[in-house]
DNA sequence: GTCTATAGGCTGATAGAC
DNA sequence: GTCTATCAGCCTATAGAC
């Protein structure tokens, strides 16, 4: 390849793209699409704002590219759970852990998901919708499995999967405010996250367990 | 009072105010503060957009007035539960029902709450914050009570109350999208809501019940 | 590939007539 | 109290220099 002459340029280009994506991800998550100014994105990334149009074709395209990347990462992370043949209660436990793990690495995901859901998918790209719904289907499928197998009590899987996702998404989406209200920076929220995961796994496990089945000891 | 001469005007004035509030409530909930245009509010209310500045002193003040009214209504609705001396599991059940009932009448509440929480209380009025936190404290208090009384298992009340509120807020906040995805208008979501309330009451009740205590029959 | 400068459109607010 | 007309500011996108 004739990379030699353009090596320096190529690296700069990708550095610019990356810087823009990182800055924009944080800002979009924090203030939403409408609340984010392209000037801020550019300044925060340390590049000129014209680069947004050049590299991504505008603010909206940048937003969609970020959303796509985020959803794709989620898709990959849940691969094992999706095709696992473990019993439903184990898969549920694994899902809660995996979601929390993902949210810890990619804090923007839950916020962007909830923002999209609130706005009724107003500025979501049409071909991103399936990726979006996958997440919901996976959880509902696990609950359906448990009901079918008889390990879960006879809940409505539709409303129940919404409850579970609501708990998860809300917890991580509110992290920022809670830190703010907690006084200040909050040293480390890791113990908080693991308490949340543990309690949610237990509460859901016990709450869904069929009356006849003895729930596994916590 | 000298209302006679200004009676017609006063009524018009309040009608204008009311129309603006109604229109703005719906639009703010649907698109957020930044996503809502004052032109839209005025047009949707059928009045001139100058009326927003005249009656409320600007877009932001209108927003805060709506948020205050919404939070005050929530405060009033939960009065009985707040001062109830019933056992924790009953209070929890009542709270879930009351929240759902409130959300059905005031669909904007959960959406505005979640939007505020996401933006880190960026444009919330400072004297509104206590009202906001009340809601959270109430739920956490109920869970603390159950743990103290020994009817609830030894959960972390902080993370658990977030799970519960997350389920509630998320379910009602996503109503719009879910209707959109369900094909179309969705005839009536009442059966869905009652299924949600029932399952959430059961799942939380069973999930939190202390191992020694026998959960009440559903 | 990156930057500066600027265009063009829209937003929220207000002065002044009725 | 309400409306029309208009302003100043801000936002995103782009043309053109380097």
GROMACS .gro file of C-alpha atoms (C1' of nucleotides) in nm:
model
  472
    1UNK     CA    1   0.000   0.000   0.000
    2UNK     CA    2   0.117   0.354  -0.065
    3UNK     CA    3   0.069   0.456   0.296
    4UNK     CA    4   0.414   0.593   0.328
    5UNK     CA    5   0.353   0.938   0.198
    6UNK     CA    6   0.021   0.985   0.375
    7UNK     CA    7   0.103   0.810   0.698
    8UNK     CA    8   0.119   1.120   0.906
    9UNK     CA    9  -0.199   1.253   0.757
   10UNK     CA   10  -0.390   0.929   0.800
   11UNK     CA   11  -0.302   0.913   1.164
   12UNK     CA   12  -0.409   1.271   1.219
   13UNK     CA   13  -0.731   1.205   1.042
   14UNK     CA   14  -0.818   0.911   1.256
   15UNK     CA   15  -0.709   1.093   1.567
   16UNK     CA   16  -0.948   1.372   1.473
   17UNK     CA   17  -1.232   1.131   1.412
   18UNK     CA   18  -1.165   0.955   1.737
   19UNK     CA   19  -1.141   1.274   1.935
   20UNK     CA   20  -1.468   1.394   1.788
   21UNK     CA   21  -1.642   1.067   1.862
   22UNK     CA   22  -1.519   1.059   2.220
   23UNK     CA   23  -1.617   1.418   2.288
   24UNK     CA   24  -1.952   1.386   2.115
   25UNK     CA   25  -2.041   1.063   2.292
   26UNK     CA   26  -1.998   1.225   2.627
   27UNK     CA   27  -2.182   1.543   2.534
   28UNK     CA   28  -2.472   1.370   2.362
   29UNK     CA   29  -2.516   1.145   2.663
   30UNK     CA   30  -2.499   1.437   2.901
   31UNK     CA   31  -2.717   1.690   2.721
   32UNK     CA   32  -2.900   1.504   2.451
   33UNK     CA   33  -2.894   1.567   2.080
   34UNK     CA   34  -3.073   1.900   2.083
   35UNK     CA   35  -2.889   2.025   2.388
   36UNK     CA   36  -2.546   1.967   2.239
   37UNK     CA   37  -2.379   2.239   2.032
   38UNK     CA   38  -2.137   2.147   1.757
   39UNK     CA   39  -1.905   2.418   1.881
   40UNK     CA   40  -1.880   2.241   2.214
   41UNK     CA   41  -1.806   1.909   2.049
   42UNK     CA   42  -1.530   2.058   1.839
   43UNK     CA   43  -1.380   2.254   2.126
   44UNK     CA   44  -1.395   1.958   2.359
   45UNK     CA   45  -1.224   1.744   2.096
   46UNK     CA   46  -0.966   2.012   2.032
   47UNK     CA   47  -1.038   2.034   1.660
   48UNK     CA   48  -1.214   2.273   1.431
   49UNK     CA   49  -1.589   2.242   1.408
   50UNK     CA   50  -1.575   2.219   1.032
   51UNK     CA   51  -1.427   1.874   1.087
   52UNK     CA   52  -1.764   1.747   1.197
   53UNK     CA   53  -1.915   1.811   0.859
   54UNK     CA   54  -1.603   1.688   0.683
   55UNK     CA   55  -1.564   1.360   0.865
   56UNK     CA   56  -1.921   1.269   0.940
   57UNK     CA   57  -2.138   1.481   0.717
   58UNK     CA   58  -2.305   1.678   0.994
   59UNK     CA   59  -2.417   1.662   1.351
   60UNK     CA   60  -2.695   1.413   1.290
   61UNK     CA   61  -2.473   1.165   1.110
   62UNK     CA   62  -2.218   1.187   1.387
   63UNK     CA   63  -2.491   1.111   1.636
   64UNK     CA   64  -2.612   0.811   1.443
   65UNK     CA   65  -2.261   0.677   1.399
   66UNK     CA   66  -2.210   0.691   1.774
   67UNK     CA   67  -2.542   0.530   1.844
   68UNK     CA   68  -2.464   0.255   1.595
   69UNK     CA   69  -2.126   0.186   1.750
   70UNK     CA   70  -2.277   0.176   2.096
   71UNK     CA   71  -2.553  -0.061   1.993
   72UNK     CA   72  -2.312  -0.284   1.808
   73UNK     CA   73  -2.092  -0.314   2.112
   74UNK     CA   74  -2.398  -0.411   2.315
   75UNK     CA   75  -2.492  -0.666   2.054
   76UNK     CA   76  -2.150  -0.829   2.069
   77UNK     CA   77  -2.137  -0.831   2.446
   78UNK     CA   78  -2.463  -1.023   2.476
   79UNK     CA   79  -2.369  -1.279   2.213
   80UNK     CA   80  -2.292  -1.556   2.461
   81UNK     CA   81  -2.605  -1.502   2.663
   82UNK     CA   82  -2.818  -1.490   2.351
   83UNK     CA   83  -2.708  -1.834   2.239
   84UNK     CA   84  -2.662  -1.989   2.580
   85UNK     CA   85  -2.860  -2.301   2.659
   86UNK     CA   86  -2.840  -2.246   3.034
   87UNK     CA   87  -3.155  -2.239   3.247
   88UNK     CA   88  -3.347  -1.913   3.248
   89UNK     CA   89  -3.254  -1.804   3.598
   90UNK     CA   90  -2.886  -1.838   3.520
   91UNK     CA   91  -2.921  -1.652   3.195
   92UNK     CA   92  -3.109  -1.375   3.375
   93UNK     CA   93  -2.836  -1.345   3.633
   94UNK     CA   94  -2.574  -1.338   3.361
   95UNK     CA   95  -2.761  -1.076   3.167
   96UNK     CA   96  -2.784  -0.843   3.466
   97UNK     CA   97  -2.413  -0.881   3.527
   98UNK     CA   98  -2.324  -0.832   3.161
   99UNK     CA   99  -2.539  -0.523   3.133
  100UNK     CA  100  -2.380  -0.369   3.440
  101UNK     CA  101  -2.036  -0.457   3.308
  102UNK     CA  102  -2.114  -0.295   2.976
  103UNK     CA  103  -2.260   0.014   3.140
  104UNK     CA  104  -1.947   0.054   3.349
  105UNK     CA  105  -1.726   0.059   3.039
  106UNK     CA  106  -1.968   0.247   2.816
  107UNK     CA  107  -2.160   0.484   3.041
  108UNK     CA  108  -2.317   0.652   2.742
  109UNK     CA  109  -2.512   0.344   2.638
  110UNK     CA  110  -2.792   0.346   2.895
  111UNK     CA  111  -2.829   0.721   2.868
  112UNK     CA  112  -2.853   0.718   2.492
  113UNK     CA  113  -3.091   0.424   2.494
  114UNK     CA  114  -3.322   0.599   2.733
  115UNK     CA  115  -3.300   0.927   2.544
  116UNK     CA  116  -3.392   0.754   2.219
  117UNK     CA  117  -3.677   0.573   2.383
  118UNK     CA  118  -3.810   0.894   2.534
  119UNK     CA  119  -3.805   1.084   2.210
  120UNK     CA  120  -3.994   0.803   2.042
  121UNK     CA  121  -3.703   0.722   1.817
  122UNK     CA  122  -3.734   1.065   1.661
  123UNK     CA  123  -3.382   1.088   1.527
  124UNK     CA  124  -3.285   0.726   1.515
  125UNK     CA  125  -3.172   0.580   1.186
  126UNK     CA  126  -3.416   0.330   1.049
  127UNK     CA  127  -3.167   0.050   1.003
  128UNK     CA  128  -3.059   0.091   1.365
  129UNK     CA  129  -3.400   0.002   1.499
  130UNK     CA  130  -3.354  -0.379   1.481
  131UNK     CA  131  -3.036  -0.355   1.688
  132UNK     CA  132  -3.229  -0.154   1.935
  133UNK     CA  133  -3.513  -0.400   1.970
  134UNK     CA  134  -3.276  -0.695   1.998
  135UNK     CA  135  -3.189  -0.590   2.350
  136UNK     CA  136  -3.553  -0.594   2.451
  137UNK     CA  137  -3.628  -0.921   2.278
  138UNK     CA  138  -3.336  -1.093   2.451
  139UNK     CA  139  -3.468  -1.016   2.798
  140UNK     CA  140  -3.824  -1.100   2.712
  141UNK     CA  141  -3.704  -1.426   2.563
  142UNK     CA  142  -3.525  -1.524   2.882
  143UNK     CA  143  -3.836  -1.461   3.088
  144UNK     CA  144  -4.052  -1.652   2.841
  145UNK     CA  145  -3.809  -1.941   2.868
  146UNK     CA  146  -3.833  -1.946   3.246
  147UNK     CA  147  -4.211  -1.940   3.240
  148UNK     CA  148  -4.216  -2.217   2.979
  149UNK     CA  149  -3.971  -2.428   3.178
  150UNK     CA  150  -4.172  -2.375   3.493
  151UNK     CA  151  -3.886  -2.226   3.691
  152UNK     CA  152  -4.045  -1.881   3.676
  153UNK     CA  153  -4.390  -1.799   3.803
  154UNK     CA  154  -4.650  -1.715   3.543
  155UNK     CA  155  -4.567  -1.348   3.485
  156UNK     CA  156  -4.646  -1.143   3.181
  157UNK     CA  157  -4.310  -1.145   3.008
  158UNK     CA  158  -4.380  -0.823   2.824
  159UNK     CA  159  -4.434  -0.604   3.128
  160UNK     CA  160  -4.174  -0.791   3.330
  161UNK     CA  161  -3.891  -0.745   3.085
  162UNK     CA  162  -3.970  -0.374   3.085
  163UNK     CA  163  -3.942  -0.366   3.462
  164UNK     CA  164  -3.604  -0.530   3.456
  165UNK     CA  165  -3.465  -0.313   3.179
  166UNK     CA  166  -3.609  -0.009   3.352
  167UNK     CA  167  -3.420  -0.090   3.670
  168UNK     CA  168  -3.095  -0.142   3.485
  169UNK     CA  169  -3.115   0.153   3.252
  170UNK     CA  170  -3.239   0.390   3.521
  171UNK     CA  171  -2.970   0.298   3.767
  172UNK     CA  172  -2.686   0.366   3.528
  173UNK     CA  173  -2.849   0.659   3.355
  174UNK     CA  174  -2.889   0.841   3.685
  175UNK     CA  175  -2.531   0.789   3.790
  176UNK     CA  176  -2.431   1.143   3.705
  177UNK     CA  177  -2.705   1.314   3.909
  178UNK     CA  178  -2.658   1.085   4.199
  179UNK     CA  179  -2.291   1.172   4.212
  180UNK     CA  180  -2.387   1.536   4.200
  181UNK     CA  181  -2.634   1.500   4.483
  182UNK     CA  182  -2.407   1.280   4.690
  183UNK     CA  183  -2.202   1.587   4.773
  184UNK     CA  184  -1.937   1.570   4.509
  185UNK     CA  185  -1.713   1.351   4.290
  186UNK     CA  186  -1.794   1.031   4.477
  187UNK     CA  187  -1.468   0.842   4.532
  188UNK     CA  188  -1.556   0.520   4.360
  189UNK     CA  189  -1.895   0.389   4.269
  190UNK     CA  190  -1.779   0.032   4.219
  191UNK     CA  191  -1.911  -0.099   4.553
  192UNK     CA  192  -2.241   0.069   4.476
  193UNK     CA  193  -2.261  -0.102   4.137
  194UNK     CA  194  -2.186  -0.445   4.276
  195UNK     CA  195  -2.444  -0.397   4.551
  196UNK     CA  196  -2.694  -0.304   4.284
  197UNK     CA  197  -2.613  -0.605   4.068
  198UNK     CA  198  -2.628  -0.842   4.362
  199UNK     CA  199  -2.956  -0.709   4.498
  200UNK     CA  200  -3.120  -0.693   4.159
  201UNK     CA  201  -3.015  -1.049   4.079
  202UNK     CA  202  -3.152  -1.167   4.412
  203UNK     CA  203  -3.473  -0.969   4.403
  204UNK     CA  204  -3.556  -1.068   4.048
  205UNK     CA  205  -3.454  -1.427   4.110
  206UNK     CA  206  -3.673  -1.460   4.416
  207UNK     CA  207  -3.950  -1.249   4.269
  208UNK     CA  208  -3.977  -1.458   3.956
  209UNK     CA  209  -3.914  -1.802   4.104
  210UNK     CA  210  -4.208  -2.035   4.069
  211UNK     CA  211  -4.377  -2.101   4.408
  212UNK     CA  212  -4.300  -2.471   4.391
  213UNK     CA  213  -3.935  -2.428   4.301
  214UNK     CA  214  -3.692  -2.353   4.580
  215UNK     CA  215  -3.488  -2.051   4.484
  216UNK     CA  216  -3.116  -2.111   4.488
  217UNK     CA  217  -2.947  -1.980   4.798
  218UNK     CA  218  -2.803  -1.634   4.749
  219UNK     CA  219  -6.347   4.308   4.390
  220UNK     CA  220  -6.368   4.505   4.064
  221UNK     CA  221  -6.382   4.194   3.853
  222UNK     CA  222  -6.686   4.305   3.659
  223UNK     CA  223  -6.517   4.516   3.399
  224UNK     CA  224  -6.233   4.275   3.341
  225UNK     CA  225  -6.427   3.953   3.365
  226UNK     CA  226  -6.409   3.872   2.999
  227UNK     CA  227  -6.046   3.956   2.984
  228UNK     CA  228  -5.958   3.756   3.292
  229UNK     CA  229  -6.124   3.452   3.154
  230UNK     CA  230  -5.947   3.487   2.825
  231UNK     CA  231  -5.623   3.538   3.006
  232UNK     CA  232  -5.658   3.226   3.209
  233UNK     CA  233  -5.773   3.034   2.906
  234UNK     CA  234  -5.457   3.144   2.729
  235UNK     CA  235  -5.241   3.049   3.022
  236UNK     CA  236  -5.409   2.713   3.048
  237UNK     CA  237  -5.383   2.643   2.678
  238UNK     CA  238  -5.015   2.727   2.684
  239UNK     CA  239  -4.952   2.508   2.984
  240UNK     CA  240  -5.135   2.215   2.833
  241UNK     CA  241  -4.960   2.244   2.501
  242UNK     CA  242  -4.621   2.301   2.657
  243UNK     CA  243  -4.657   2.012   2.900
  244UNK     CA  244  -4.716   1.771   2.617
  245UNK     CA  245  -4.439   1.909   2.399
  246UNK     CA  246  -4.180   1.931   2.675
  247UNK     CA  247  -4.252   1.573   2.772
  248UNK     CA  248  -4.234   1.457   2.415
  249UNK     CA  249  -3.926   1.643   2.293
  250UNK     CA  250  -3.753   1.779   2.599
  251UNK     CA  251  -3.673   2.139   2.681
  252UNK     CA  252  -3.415   2.195   2.410
  253UNK     CA  253  -3.614   2.008   2.148
  254UNK     CA  254  -3.926   2.216   2.193
  255UNK     CA  255  -3.973   2.537   1.995
  256UNK     CA  256  -4.176   2.821   2.140
  257UNK     CA  257  -4.347   2.859   1.802
  258UNK     CA  258  -4.478   2.506   1.833
  259UNK     CA  259  -4.607   2.566   2.181
  260UNK     CA  260  -4.789   2.879   2.074
  261UNK     CA  261  -4.930   2.723   1.760
  262UNK     CA  262  -5.038   2.410   1.941
  263UNK     CA  263  -5.209   2.627   2.203
  264UNK     CA  264  -5.369   2.841   1.936
  265UNK     CA  265  -5.229   3.164   2.070
  266UNK     CA  266  -4.954   3.402   1.972
  267UNK     CA  267  -4.604   3.316   2.080
  268UNK     CA  268  -4.556   3.655   2.240
  269UNK     CA  269  -4.799   3.532   2.506
  270UNK     CA  270  -4.533   3.302   2.644
  271UNK     CA  271  -4.312   3.589   2.742
  272UNK     CA  272  -4.608   3.792   2.859
  273UNK     CA  273  -4.766   3.530   3.083
  274UNK     CA  274  -4.466   3.337   3.202
  275UNK     CA  275  -4.165   3.551   3.133
  276UNK     CA  276  -4.003   3.318   2.884
  277UNK     CA  277  -3.964   2.958   2.782
  278UNK     CA  278  -3.759   2.856   3.080
  279UNK     CA  279  -4.001   3.000   3.333
  280UNK     CA  280  -4.287   2.823   3.160
  281UNK     CA  281  -4.094   2.499   3.186
  282UNK     CA  282  -4.025   2.543   3.553
  283UNK     CA  283  -4.384   2.632   3.627
  284UNK     CA  284  -4.500   2.312   3.462
  285UNK     CA  285  -4.242   2.103   3.640
  286UNK     CA  286  -4.343   2.258   3.972
  287UNK     CA  287  -4.710   2.186   3.914
  288UNK     CA  288  -4.632   1.830   3.817
  289UNK     CA  289  -4.416   1.768   4.122
  290UNK     CA  290  -4.671   1.927   4.351
  291UNK     CA  291  -4.942   1.701   4.220
  292UNK     CA  292  -4.717   1.403   4.286
  293UNK     CA  293  -4.649   1.529   4.636
  294UNK     CA  294  -5.019   1.554   4.712
  295UNK     CA  295  -5.101   1.216   4.569
  296UNK     CA  296  -4.851   1.038   4.791
  297UNK     CA  297  -4.960   1.216   5.106
  298UNK     CA  298  -5.153   0.921   5.248
  299UNK     CA  299  -4.878   0.672   5.178
  300UNK     CA  300  -4.616   0.901   5.327
  301UNK     CA  301  -4.796   0.918   5.661
  302UNK     CA  302  -4.942   0.569   5.662
  303UNK     CA  303  -4.853   0.342   5.950
  304UNK     CA  304  -4.927   0.026   5.753
  305UNK     CA  305  -4.664  -0.248   5.722
  306UNK     CA  306  -4.395  -0.193   5.463
  307UNK     CA  307  -4.518  -0.449   5.214
  308UNK     CA  308  -4.862  -0.290   5.207
  309UNK     CA  309  -4.717   0.056   5.169
  310UNK     CA  310  -4.499  -0.066   4.885
  311UNK     CA  311  -4.796  -0.216   4.708
  312UNK     CA  312  -4.992   0.103   4.758
  313UNK     CA  313  -4.709   0.315   4.628
  314UNK     CA  314  -4.681   0.114   4.308
  315UNK     CA  315  -5.052   0.146   4.251
  316UNK     CA  316  -5.057   0.518   4.329
  317UNK     CA  317  -4.765   0.589   4.101
  318UNK     CA  318  -4.930   0.404   3.816
  319UNK     CA  319  -5.254   0.586   3.880
  320UNK     CA  320  -5.076   0.920   3.877
  321UNK     CA  321  -4.885   0.834   3.561
  322UNK     CA  322  -5.206   0.740   3.387
  323UNK     CA  323  -5.360   1.081   3.460
  324UNK     CA  324  -5.041   1.282   3.421
  325UNK     CA  325  -4.838   1.105   3.155
  326UNK     CA  326  -4.589   1.390   3.148
  327UNK     CA  327  -4.470   1.328   3.502
  328UNK     CA  328  -4.251   1.022   3.452
  329UNK     CA  329  -4.109   1.160   3.131
  330UNK     CA  330  -4.020   1.496   3.280
  331UNK     CA  331  -3.876   1.333   3.590
  332UNK     CA  332  -3.654   1.111   3.385
  333UNK     CA  333  -3.550   1.393   3.155
  334UNK     CA  334  -3.449   1.607   3.452
  335UNK     CA  335  -3.260   1.322   3.606
  336UNK     CA  336  -3.076   1.252   3.281
  337UNK     CA  337  -2.966   1.609   3.232
  338UNK     CA  338  -2.834   1.616   3.585
  339UNK     CA  339  -3.089   1.874   3.692
  340UNK     CA  340  -2.935   2.118   3.450
  341UNK     CA  341  -3.234   2.346   3.415
  342UNK     CA  342  -3.422   2.262   3.731
  343UNK     CA  343  -3.512   2.544   3.967
  344UNK     CA  344  -3.322   2.518   4.292
  345UNK     CA  345  -3.627   2.534   4.516
  346UNK     CA  346  -3.782   2.249   4.319
  347UNK     CA  347  -3.509   2.006   4.411
  348UNK     CA  348  -3.651   1.909   4.753
  349UNK     CA  349  -3.984   1.815   4.593
  350UNK     CA  350  -3.791   1.606   4.354
  351UNK     CA  351  -3.597   1.417   4.615
  352UNK     CA  352  -3.906   1.358   4.828
  353UNK     CA  353  -4.024   1.098   4.582
  354UNK     CA  354  -3.701   0.907   4.612
  355UNK     CA  355  -3.687   0.935   4.988
  356UNK     CA  356  -4.039   0.802   5.023
  357UNK     CA  357  -3.958   0.477   4.846
  358UNK     CA  358  -3.628   0.430   5.020
  359UNK     CA  359  -3.803   0.491   5.351
  360UNK     CA  360  -4.055   0.219   5.283
  361UNK     CA  361  -3.781  -0.031   5.204
  362UNK     CA  362  -3.583   0.070   5.513
  363UNK     CA  363  -3.896   0.018   5.719
  364UNK     CA  364  -3.944  -0.334   5.582
  365UNK     CA  365  -3.584  -0.428   5.649
  366UNK     CA  366  -3.607  -0.285   6.001
  367UNK     CA  367  -3.932  -0.467   6.070
  368UNK     CA  368  -3.785  -0.789   5.938
  369UNK     CA  369  -4.051  -0.842   5.674
  370UNK     CA  370  -3.805  -0.759   5.398
  371UNK     CA  371  -3.481  -0.937   5.338
  372UNK     CA  372  -3.164  -0.745   5.409
  373UNK     CA  373  -3.135  -0.550   5.083
  374UNK     CA  374  -2.947  -0.229   5.029
  375UNK     CA  375  -3.234   0.017   5.037
  376UNK     CA  376  -3.048   0.271   4.829
  377UNK     CA  377  -2.994   0.054   4.524
  378UNK     CA  378  -3.327  -0.122   4.567
  379UNK     CA  379  -3.538   0.191   4.568
  380UNK     CA  380  -3.364   0.294   4.247
  381UNK     CA  381  -3.456  -0.039   4.090
  382UNK     CA  382  -3.819   0.007   4.179
  383UNK     CA  383  -3.841   0.365   4.063
  384UNK     CA  384  -3.655   0.269   3.749
  385UNK     CA  385  -3.913   0.006   3.664
  386UNK     CA  386  -4.201   0.245   3.723
  387UNK     CA  387  -4.061   0.548   3.550
  388UNK     CA  388  -3.928   0.351   3.255
  389UNK     CA  389  -4.253   0.168   3.194
  390UNK     CA  390  -4.459   0.484   3.172
  391UNK     CA  391  -4.194   0.693   3.004
  392UNK     CA  392  -4.169   0.443   2.719
  393UNK     CA  393  -4.541   0.428   2.659
  394UNK     CA  394  -4.521   0.648   2.354
  395UNK     CA  395  -4.254   0.447   2.172
  396UNK     CA  396  -4.415   0.122   2.260
  397UNK     CA  397  -4.739   0.238   2.107
  398UNK     CA  398  -4.548   0.343   1.800
  399UNK     CA  399  -4.378   0.005   1.770
  400UNK     CA  400  -4.690  -0.191   1.847
  401UNK     CA  401  -4.811  -0.108   1.499
  402UNK     CA  402  -5.020   0.196   1.569
  403UNK     CA  403  -5.251   0.381   1.810
  404UNK     CA  404  -5.294   0.085   2.040
  405UNK     CA  405  -5.665   0.061   2.131
  406UNK     CA  406  -5.635   0.089   2.505
  407UNK     CA  407  -5.333   0.031   2.722
  408UNK     CA  408  -5.534  -0.009   3.041
  409UNK     CA  409  -5.505  -0.389   3.053
  410UNK     CA  410  -5.134  -0.352   2.995
  411UNK     CA  411  -5.100  -0.108   3.283
  412UNK     CA  412  -5.288  -0.327   3.525
  413UNK     CA  413  -5.081  -0.629   3.424
  414UNK     CA  414  -4.771  -0.424   3.488
  415UNK     CA  415  -4.888  -0.306   3.829
  416UNK     CA  416  -4.992  -0.653   3.933
  417UNK     CA  417  -4.671  -0.822   3.820
  418UNK     CA  418  -4.448  -0.554   3.966
  419UNK     CA  419  -4.630  -0.571   4.300
  420UNK     CA  420  -4.592  -0.947   4.304
  421UNK     CA  421  -4.233  -0.960   4.186
  422UNK     CA  422  -4.117  -0.694   4.429
  423UNK     CA  423  -4.322  -0.841   4.710
  424UNK     CA  424  -4.178  -1.187   4.663
  425UNK     CA  425  -3.834  -1.061   4.580
  426UNK     CA  426  -3.807  -0.853   4.895
  427UNK     CA  427  -3.986  -1.083   5.137
  428UNK     CA  428  -3.765  -1.207   5.418
  429UNK     CA  429  -3.685  -1.580   5.377
  430UNK     CA  430  -3.853  -1.666   5.706
  431UNK     CA  431  -4.169  -1.474   5.635
  432UNK     CA  432  -4.432  -1.638   5.418
  433UNK     CA  433  -4.528  -1.398   5.142
  434UNK     CA  434  -4.898  -1.323   5.127
  435UNK     CA  435  -5.082  -1.517   4.858
  436UNK     CA  436  -5.110  -1.322   4.535
  437DG     C1'  437  -0.656   1.703   0.598
  438DT     C1'  438  -0.720   2.105   0.842
  439DC     C1'  439  -0.843   2.573   0.919
  440DT     C1'  440  -1.068   3.057   0.877
  441DA     C1'  441  -1.438   3.319   0.742
  442DT     C1'  442  -1.884   3.360   0.624
  443DA     C1'  443  -2.338   3.244   0.466
  444DG     C1'  444  -2.815   3.134   0.557
  445DG     C1'  445  -3.165   2.990   0.849
  446DC     C1'  446  -3.388   2.960   1.275
  447DT     C1'  447  -3.476   3.081   1.777
  448DG     C1'  448  -3.644   3.337   2.152
  449DA     C1'  449  -3.761   3.787   2.296
  450DT     C1'  450  -3.971   4.253   2.260
  451DA     C1'  451  -4.152   4.721   2.106
  452DG     C1'  452  -4.552   4.917   1.972
  453DA     C1'  453  -5.025   4.915   1.746
  454DC     C1'  454  -5.487   4.774   1.851
  455DG     C1'  455  -5.465   4.126   2.691
  456DT     C1'  456  -5.349   4.020   2.243
  457DC     C1'  457  -5.127   4.059   1.804
  458DT     C1'  458  -4.784   4.194   1.421
  459DA     C1'  459  -4.339   4.309   1.289
  460DT     C1'  460  -3.881   4.288   1.371
  461DC     C1'  461  -3.430   4.230   1.603
  462DA     C1'  462  -3.010   4.039   1.780
  463DG     C1'  463  -2.799   3.619   1.867
  464DC     C1'  464  -2.692   3.162   1.780
  465DC     C1'  465  -2.669   2.738   1.510
  466DT     C1'  466  -2.508   2.434   1.138
  467DA     C1'  467  -2.301   2.394   0.700
  468DT     C1'  468  -1.976   2.521   0.338
  469DA     C1'  469  -1.647   2.767   0.020
  470DG     C1'  470  -1.188   2.848  -0.030
  471DA     C1'  471  -0.701   2.928   0.153
  472DC     C1'  472  -0.314   2.673   0.326
   0.00000   0.00000   0.00000
